[in-house]
Short mmCIF file of C-alpha atoms in Angstrom, two decimals:
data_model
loop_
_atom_site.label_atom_id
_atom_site.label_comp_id
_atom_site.label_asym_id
_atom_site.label_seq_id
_atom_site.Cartn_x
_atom_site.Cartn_y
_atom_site.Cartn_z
CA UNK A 1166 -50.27 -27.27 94.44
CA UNK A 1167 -47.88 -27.89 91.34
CA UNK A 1168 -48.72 -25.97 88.77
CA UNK A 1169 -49.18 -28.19 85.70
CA UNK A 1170 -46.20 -27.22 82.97
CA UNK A 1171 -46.44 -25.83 79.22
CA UNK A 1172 -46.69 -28.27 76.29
CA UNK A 1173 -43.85 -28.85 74.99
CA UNK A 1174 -44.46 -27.58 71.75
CA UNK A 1175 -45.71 -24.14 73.46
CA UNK A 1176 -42.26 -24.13 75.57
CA UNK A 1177 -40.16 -24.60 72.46
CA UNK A 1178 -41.81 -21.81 70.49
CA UNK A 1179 -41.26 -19.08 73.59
CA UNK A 1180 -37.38 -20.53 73.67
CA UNK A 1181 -37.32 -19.80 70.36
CA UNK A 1182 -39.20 -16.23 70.64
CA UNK A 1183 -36.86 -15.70 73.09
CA UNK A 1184 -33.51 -16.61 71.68
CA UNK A 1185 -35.23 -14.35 68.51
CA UNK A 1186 -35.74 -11.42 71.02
CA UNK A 1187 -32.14 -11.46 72.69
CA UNK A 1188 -30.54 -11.45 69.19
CA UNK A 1189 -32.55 -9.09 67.92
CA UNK A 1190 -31.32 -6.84 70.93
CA UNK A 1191 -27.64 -7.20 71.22
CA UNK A 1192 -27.58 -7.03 66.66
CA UNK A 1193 -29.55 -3.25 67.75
CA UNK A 1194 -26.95 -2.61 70.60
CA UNK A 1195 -24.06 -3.43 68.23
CA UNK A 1196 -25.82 -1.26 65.27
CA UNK A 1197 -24.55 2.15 66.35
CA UNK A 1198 -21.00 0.83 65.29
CA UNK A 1199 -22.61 0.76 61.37
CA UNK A 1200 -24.93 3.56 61.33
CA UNK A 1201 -25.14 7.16 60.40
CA UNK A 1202 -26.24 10.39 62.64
CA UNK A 1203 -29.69 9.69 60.34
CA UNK A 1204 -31.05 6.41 60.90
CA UNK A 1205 -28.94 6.39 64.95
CA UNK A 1206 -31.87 9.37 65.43
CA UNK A 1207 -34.47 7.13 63.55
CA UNK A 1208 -34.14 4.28 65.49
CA UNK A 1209 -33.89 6.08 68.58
CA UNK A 1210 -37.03 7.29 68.55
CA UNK A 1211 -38.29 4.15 67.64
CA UNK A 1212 -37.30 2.96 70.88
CA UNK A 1213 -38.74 5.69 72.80
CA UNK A 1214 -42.11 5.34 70.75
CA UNK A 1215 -41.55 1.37 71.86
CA UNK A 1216 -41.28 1.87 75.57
CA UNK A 1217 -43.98 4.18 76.18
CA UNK A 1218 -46.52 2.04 74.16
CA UNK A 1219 -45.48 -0.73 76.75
CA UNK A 1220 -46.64 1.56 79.54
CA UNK A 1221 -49.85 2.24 77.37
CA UNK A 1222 -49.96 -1.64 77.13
CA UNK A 1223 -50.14 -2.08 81.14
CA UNK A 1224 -53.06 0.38 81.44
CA UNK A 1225 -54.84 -0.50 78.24
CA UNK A 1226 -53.71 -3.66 77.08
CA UNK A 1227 -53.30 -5.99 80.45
CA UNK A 1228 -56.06 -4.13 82.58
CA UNK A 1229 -58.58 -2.86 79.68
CA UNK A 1230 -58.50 0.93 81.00
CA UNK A 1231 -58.33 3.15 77.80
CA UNK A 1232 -56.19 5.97 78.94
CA UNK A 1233 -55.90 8.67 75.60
CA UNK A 1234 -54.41 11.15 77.84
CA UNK A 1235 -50.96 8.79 79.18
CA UNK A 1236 -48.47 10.89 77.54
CA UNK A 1237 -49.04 13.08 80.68
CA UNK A 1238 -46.03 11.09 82.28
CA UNK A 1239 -43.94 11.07 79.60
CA UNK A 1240 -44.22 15.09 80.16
CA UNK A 1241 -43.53 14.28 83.87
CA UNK A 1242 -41.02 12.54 83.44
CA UNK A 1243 -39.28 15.43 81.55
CA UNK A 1244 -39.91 17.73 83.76
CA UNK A 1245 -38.86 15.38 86.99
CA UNK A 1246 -35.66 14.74 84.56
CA UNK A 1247 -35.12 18.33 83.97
CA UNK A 1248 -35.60 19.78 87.14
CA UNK A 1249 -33.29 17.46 89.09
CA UNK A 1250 -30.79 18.06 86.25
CA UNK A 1251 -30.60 21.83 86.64
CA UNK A 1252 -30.26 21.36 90.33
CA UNK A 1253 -27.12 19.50 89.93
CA UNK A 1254 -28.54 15.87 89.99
CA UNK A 1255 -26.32 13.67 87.64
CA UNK A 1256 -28.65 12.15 84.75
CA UNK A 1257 -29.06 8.44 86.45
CA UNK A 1258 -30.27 10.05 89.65
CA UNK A 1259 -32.30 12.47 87.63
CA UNK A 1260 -34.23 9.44 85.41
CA UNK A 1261 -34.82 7.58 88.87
CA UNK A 1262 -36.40 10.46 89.65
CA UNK A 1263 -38.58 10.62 86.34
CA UNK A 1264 -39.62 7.31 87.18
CA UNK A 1265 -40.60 7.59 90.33
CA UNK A 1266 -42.37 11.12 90.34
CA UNK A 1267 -44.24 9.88 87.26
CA UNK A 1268 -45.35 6.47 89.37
CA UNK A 1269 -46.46 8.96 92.59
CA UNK A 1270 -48.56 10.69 90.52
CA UNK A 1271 -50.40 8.17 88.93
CA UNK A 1272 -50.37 6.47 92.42
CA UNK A 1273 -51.90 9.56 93.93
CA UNK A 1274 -54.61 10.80 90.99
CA UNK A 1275 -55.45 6.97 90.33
CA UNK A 1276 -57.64 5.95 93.11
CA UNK A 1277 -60.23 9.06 92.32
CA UNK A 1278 -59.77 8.80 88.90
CA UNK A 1279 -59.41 4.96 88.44
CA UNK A 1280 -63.45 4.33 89.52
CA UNK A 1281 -64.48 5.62 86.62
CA UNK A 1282 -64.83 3.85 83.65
CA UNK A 1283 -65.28 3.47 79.58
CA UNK A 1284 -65.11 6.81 77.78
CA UNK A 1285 -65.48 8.74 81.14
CA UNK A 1286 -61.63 7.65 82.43
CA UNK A 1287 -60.52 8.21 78.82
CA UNK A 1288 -62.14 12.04 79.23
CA UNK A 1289 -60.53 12.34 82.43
CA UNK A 1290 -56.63 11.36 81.17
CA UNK A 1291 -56.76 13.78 78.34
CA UNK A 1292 -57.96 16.40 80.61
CA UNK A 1293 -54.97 15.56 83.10
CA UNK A 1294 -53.09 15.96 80.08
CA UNK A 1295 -54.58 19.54 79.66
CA UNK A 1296 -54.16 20.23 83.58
CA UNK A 1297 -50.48 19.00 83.46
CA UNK A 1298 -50.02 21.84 81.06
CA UNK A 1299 -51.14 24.96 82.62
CA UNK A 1300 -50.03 23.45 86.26
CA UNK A 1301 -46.17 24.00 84.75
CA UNK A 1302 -46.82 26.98 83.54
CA UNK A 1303 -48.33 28.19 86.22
CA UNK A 1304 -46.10 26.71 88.73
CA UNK A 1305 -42.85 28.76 87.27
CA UNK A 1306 -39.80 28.96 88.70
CA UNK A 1307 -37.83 25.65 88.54
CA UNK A 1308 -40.10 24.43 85.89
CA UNK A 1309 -39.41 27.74 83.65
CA UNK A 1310 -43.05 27.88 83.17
CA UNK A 1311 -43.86 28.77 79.72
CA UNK A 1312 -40.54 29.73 78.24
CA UNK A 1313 -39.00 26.47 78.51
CA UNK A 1314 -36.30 24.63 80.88
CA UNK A 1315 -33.29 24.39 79.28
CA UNK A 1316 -31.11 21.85 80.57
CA UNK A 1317 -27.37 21.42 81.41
CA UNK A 1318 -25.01 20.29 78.63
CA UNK A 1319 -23.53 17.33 79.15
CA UNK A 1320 -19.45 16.93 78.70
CA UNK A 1321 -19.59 14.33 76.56
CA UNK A 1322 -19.02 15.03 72.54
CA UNK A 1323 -22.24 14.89 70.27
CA UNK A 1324 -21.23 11.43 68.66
CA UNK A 1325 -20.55 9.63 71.55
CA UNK A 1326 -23.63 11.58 73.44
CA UNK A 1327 -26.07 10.18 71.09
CA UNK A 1328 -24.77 6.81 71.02
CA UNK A 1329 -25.19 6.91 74.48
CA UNK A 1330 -28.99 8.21 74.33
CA UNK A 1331 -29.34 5.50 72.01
CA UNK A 1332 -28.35 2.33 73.65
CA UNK A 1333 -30.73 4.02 77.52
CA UNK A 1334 -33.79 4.14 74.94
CA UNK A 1335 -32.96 0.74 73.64
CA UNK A 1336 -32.48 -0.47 77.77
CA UNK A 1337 -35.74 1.33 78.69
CA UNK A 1338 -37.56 -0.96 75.61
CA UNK A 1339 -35.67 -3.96 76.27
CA UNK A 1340 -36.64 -3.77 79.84
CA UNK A 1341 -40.57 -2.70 79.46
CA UNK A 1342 -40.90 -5.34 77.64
CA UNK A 1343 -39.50 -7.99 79.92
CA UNK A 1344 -41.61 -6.30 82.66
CA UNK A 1345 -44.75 -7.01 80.50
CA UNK A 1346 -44.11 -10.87 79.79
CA UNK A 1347 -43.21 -10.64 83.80
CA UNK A 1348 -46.28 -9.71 84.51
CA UNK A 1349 -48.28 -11.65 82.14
CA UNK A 1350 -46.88 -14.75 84.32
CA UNK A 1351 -47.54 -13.36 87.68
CA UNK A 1352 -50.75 -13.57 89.73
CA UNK A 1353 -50.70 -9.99 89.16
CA UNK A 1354 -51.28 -9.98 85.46
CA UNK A 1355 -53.54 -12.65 85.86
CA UNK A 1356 -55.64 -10.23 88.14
CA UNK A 1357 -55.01 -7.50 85.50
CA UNK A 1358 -57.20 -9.89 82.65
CA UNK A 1359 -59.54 -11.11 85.18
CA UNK A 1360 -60.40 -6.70 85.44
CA UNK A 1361 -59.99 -6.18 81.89
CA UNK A 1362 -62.72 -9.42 81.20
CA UNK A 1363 -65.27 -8.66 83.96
CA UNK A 1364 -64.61 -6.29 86.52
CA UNK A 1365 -67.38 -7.03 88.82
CA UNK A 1366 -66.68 -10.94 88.51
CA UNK A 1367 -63.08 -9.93 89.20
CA UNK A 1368 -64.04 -8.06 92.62
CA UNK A 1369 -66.41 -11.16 92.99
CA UNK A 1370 -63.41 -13.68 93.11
CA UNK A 1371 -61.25 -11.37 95.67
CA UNK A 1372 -59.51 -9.33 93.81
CA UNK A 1373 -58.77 -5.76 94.98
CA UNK A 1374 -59.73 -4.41 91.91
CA UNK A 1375 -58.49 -0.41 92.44
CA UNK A 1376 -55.64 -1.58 94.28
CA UNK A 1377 -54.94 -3.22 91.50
CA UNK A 1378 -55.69 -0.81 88.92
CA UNK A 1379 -53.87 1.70 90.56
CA UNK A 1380 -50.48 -0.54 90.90
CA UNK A 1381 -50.82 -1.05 86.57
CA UNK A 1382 -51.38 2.64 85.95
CA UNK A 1383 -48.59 3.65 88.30
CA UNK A 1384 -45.99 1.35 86.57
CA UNK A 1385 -47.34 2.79 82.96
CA UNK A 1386 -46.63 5.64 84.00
CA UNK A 1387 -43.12 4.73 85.66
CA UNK A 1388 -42.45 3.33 82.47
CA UNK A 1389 -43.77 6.44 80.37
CA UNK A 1390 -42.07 8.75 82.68
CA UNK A 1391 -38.35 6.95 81.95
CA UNK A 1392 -38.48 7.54 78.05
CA UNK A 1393 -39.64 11.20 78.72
CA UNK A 1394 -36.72 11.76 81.48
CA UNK A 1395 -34.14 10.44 78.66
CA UNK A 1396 -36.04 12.55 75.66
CA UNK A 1397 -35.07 15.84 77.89
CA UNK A 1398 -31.88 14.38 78.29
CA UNK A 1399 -31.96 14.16 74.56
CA UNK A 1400 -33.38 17.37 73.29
CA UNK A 1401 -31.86 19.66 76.33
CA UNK A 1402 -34.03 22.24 76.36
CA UNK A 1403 -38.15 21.42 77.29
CA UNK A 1404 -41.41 23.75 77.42
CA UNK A 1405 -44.89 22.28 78.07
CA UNK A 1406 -46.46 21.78 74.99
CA UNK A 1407 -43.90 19.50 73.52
CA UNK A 1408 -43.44 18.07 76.62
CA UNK A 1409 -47.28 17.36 77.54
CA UNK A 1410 -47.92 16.60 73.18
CA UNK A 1411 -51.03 14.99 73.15
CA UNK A 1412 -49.58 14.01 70.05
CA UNK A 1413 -47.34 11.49 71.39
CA UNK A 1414 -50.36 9.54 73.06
CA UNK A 1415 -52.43 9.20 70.36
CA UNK A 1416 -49.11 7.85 68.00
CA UNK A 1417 -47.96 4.85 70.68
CA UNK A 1418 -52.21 4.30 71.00
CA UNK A 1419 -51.87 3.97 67.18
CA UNK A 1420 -48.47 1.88 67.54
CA UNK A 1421 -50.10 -0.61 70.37
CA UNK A 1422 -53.39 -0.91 67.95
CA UNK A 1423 -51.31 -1.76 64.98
CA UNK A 1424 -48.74 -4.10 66.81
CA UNK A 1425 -51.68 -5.85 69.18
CA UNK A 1426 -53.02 -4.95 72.75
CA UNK A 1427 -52.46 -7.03 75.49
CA UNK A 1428 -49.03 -8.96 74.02
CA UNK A 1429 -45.86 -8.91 74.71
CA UNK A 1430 -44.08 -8.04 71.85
CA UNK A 1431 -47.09 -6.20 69.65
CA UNK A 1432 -46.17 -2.92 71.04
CA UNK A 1433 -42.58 -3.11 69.68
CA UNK A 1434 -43.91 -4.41 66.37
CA UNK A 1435 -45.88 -1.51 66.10
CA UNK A 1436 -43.49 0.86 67.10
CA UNK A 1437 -41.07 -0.09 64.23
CA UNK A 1438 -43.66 -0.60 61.77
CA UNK A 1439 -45.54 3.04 62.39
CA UNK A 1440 -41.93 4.68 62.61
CA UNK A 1441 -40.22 3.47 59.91
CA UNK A 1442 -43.61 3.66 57.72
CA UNK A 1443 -43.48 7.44 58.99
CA UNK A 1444 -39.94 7.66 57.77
CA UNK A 1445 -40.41 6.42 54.64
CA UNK A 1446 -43.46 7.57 53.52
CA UNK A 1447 -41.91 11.39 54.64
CA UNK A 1448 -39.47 10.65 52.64
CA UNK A 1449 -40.70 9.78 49.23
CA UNK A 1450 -43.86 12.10 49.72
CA UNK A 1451 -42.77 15.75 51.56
CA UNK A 1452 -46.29 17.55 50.56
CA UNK A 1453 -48.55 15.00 50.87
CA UNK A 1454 -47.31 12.44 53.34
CA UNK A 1455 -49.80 12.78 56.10
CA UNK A 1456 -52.76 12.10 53.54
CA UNK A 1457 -50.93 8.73 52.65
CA UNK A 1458 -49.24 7.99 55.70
CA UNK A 1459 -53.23 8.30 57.41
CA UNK A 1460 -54.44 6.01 54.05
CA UNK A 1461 -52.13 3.11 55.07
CA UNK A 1462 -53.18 3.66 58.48
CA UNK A 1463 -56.84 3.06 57.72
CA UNK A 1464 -55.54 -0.47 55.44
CA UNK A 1465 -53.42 -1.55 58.10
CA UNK A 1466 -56.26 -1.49 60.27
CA UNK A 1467 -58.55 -2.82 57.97
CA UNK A 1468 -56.22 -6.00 57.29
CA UNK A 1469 -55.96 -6.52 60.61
CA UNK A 1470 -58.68 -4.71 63.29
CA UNK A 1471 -57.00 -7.07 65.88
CA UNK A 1472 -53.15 -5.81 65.57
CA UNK A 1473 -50.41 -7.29 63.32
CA UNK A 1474 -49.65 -9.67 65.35
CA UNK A 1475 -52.65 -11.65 66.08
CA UNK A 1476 -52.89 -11.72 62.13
CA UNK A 1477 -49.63 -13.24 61.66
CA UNK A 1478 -50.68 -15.91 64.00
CA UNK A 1479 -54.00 -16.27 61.90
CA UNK A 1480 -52.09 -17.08 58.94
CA UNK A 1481 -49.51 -19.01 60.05
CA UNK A 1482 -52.41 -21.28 61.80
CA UNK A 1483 -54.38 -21.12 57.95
CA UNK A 1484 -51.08 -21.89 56.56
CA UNK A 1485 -50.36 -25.22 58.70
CA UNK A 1486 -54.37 -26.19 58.49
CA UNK A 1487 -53.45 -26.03 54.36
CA UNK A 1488 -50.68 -27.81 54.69
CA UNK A 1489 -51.74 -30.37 57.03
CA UNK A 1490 -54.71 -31.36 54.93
CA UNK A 1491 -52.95 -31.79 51.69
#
């Protein structure tokens, strides 16, 4: 059976989204050749903040599973990261290894966990989150347990370190994302949306719906588990509670609300936008920024319940109705 082919008009648009996205990538690979130590550590973490709200996207977005508690891998990955690193693995083994140990996991606790559903999976991933914790601590030895894992130096100088750092983040966002608008074309995704819609009627048509489920959280958490293996890199020196932050969960939750669930660019949208809002708004208001960077929060949300993104659409599609009718 031939699948029938695009409209035209929908095939030039993701050309052009496309062409938009490459630039857009090689003008932010050439930009550590312009900018300062400041904004090279800015936009870094913009690009960590980016790729683990495309693992969030997977879980949440694609397959409708609301995990608050997926910032466990990105601790994972540290510590998968770190621990290979101090054993003498060199850092590209060591981030394979973050990836993977991160996937096994969520591979392993998925299939128990992954039956549940509504709030009662979103209790049990910020627990894990809370487990994860006191299992490194307890655990000691190569993990350090609670005084931290500091991790080797590496020989390169601290400019060219950092512009390094830099462009793996900007990889590890470039290719999340091209894994999610992989997906959303495979029969794969289209078995993710069929769970996220209607479970039951999902299992009804043939789909293997934990299988399933369990495959999407695993490569979230491969995904998460990269950006925290390159973050130890980063920082060199790791302890649980920064590493396990529930903190950093409920920012790219906040990042894939604002940007849009479920689309392929929306998490990177609101990733940038969240960042660089935190940025500025630090900036301009040192003892009072929380209370206004939470006050645009609530209008962003407000403006637009259903992400940025979707709104953009809505008012492009106003805009054309307008202008069509005059």
């Amino acid at each position: 059976m031939i699948s029938p082919s695009p409209p035209s008009g929908a095939r030039r648009r993701a050309l052009l989204f496309w062409a938009f996205f490459a630039a857009g990538a090689v003008v932010l690979a050439l930009a550590p050749l312009a900018l300062n130590n400041y904004w090279l550590r800015v936009l870094t973490t913009v690009f960590m903040y980016a790729t683990v709200t495309q693992g969030l996207n997977v879980i949440v977005g694609l397959t409708g599973y609301h995990a608050f508690g997926n910032a466990v891998f990105f601790g994972f990955g540290a510590y998968a990261s770190g621990v290979a690193m101090t054993l003498g693995a060199p850092f590209p083994v060591a981030l394979v290894a973050a990836v993977a140990f991160s996937a096994l996991v969520a591979g392993i606790i998925g299939w128990p966990i992954l039956r549940l559903r509504g709030h009662y999976f979103a209790i049990a991933t910020v627990a894990l989150n809370l487990a994860a914790i006191q299992l490194v601590i307890q655990v000691g030895g190569v993990t350090g347990g609670a005084e931290g894992l500091p991790l080797p130096l590496s020989d390169l100088p601290p400019g060219p370190l950092y512009r390094a750092i830099y462009l793996v983040m900007l990889a590890g966002m470039v290719v999340s994302t091209l894994l999610v608008a992989f997906i959303l074309t495979r029969p794969f995704g289209y078995a993710l949306r069929a769970i996220r819609d209607g479970e039951r009627a999902a299992g009804v048509m043939g789909i293997d719906t934990t299988a399933t489920k369990v495959a999407a959280w695993a490569i979230s958490a491969g995904i998460t588990g990269f950006a925290g293996g390159v973050w130890a890199f980063w920082i060199t020196f790791i302890e649980p509670a920064s590493a396990f932050d529930p903190a950093i969960g409920v920012k790219a939750y906040m990042m894939l609300i604002l940007g849009g669930m479920g689309t392929v660019i929306g998490p990177v949208l609101g990733a940038f936008v969240l960042e660089f809002l935190s940025t500025l708004v630090w900036g301009g208001f040192l003892q009072a920024h929380q209370i206004v960077f939470g006050v645009l929060i609530v209008v962003i949300c407000l403006v637009a319940p259903n992400g940025m993104l979707v709104a953009g659409r809505s008012l492009i599609q106003r805009w054309r109705s307008r202008h069509g009718a005059a």
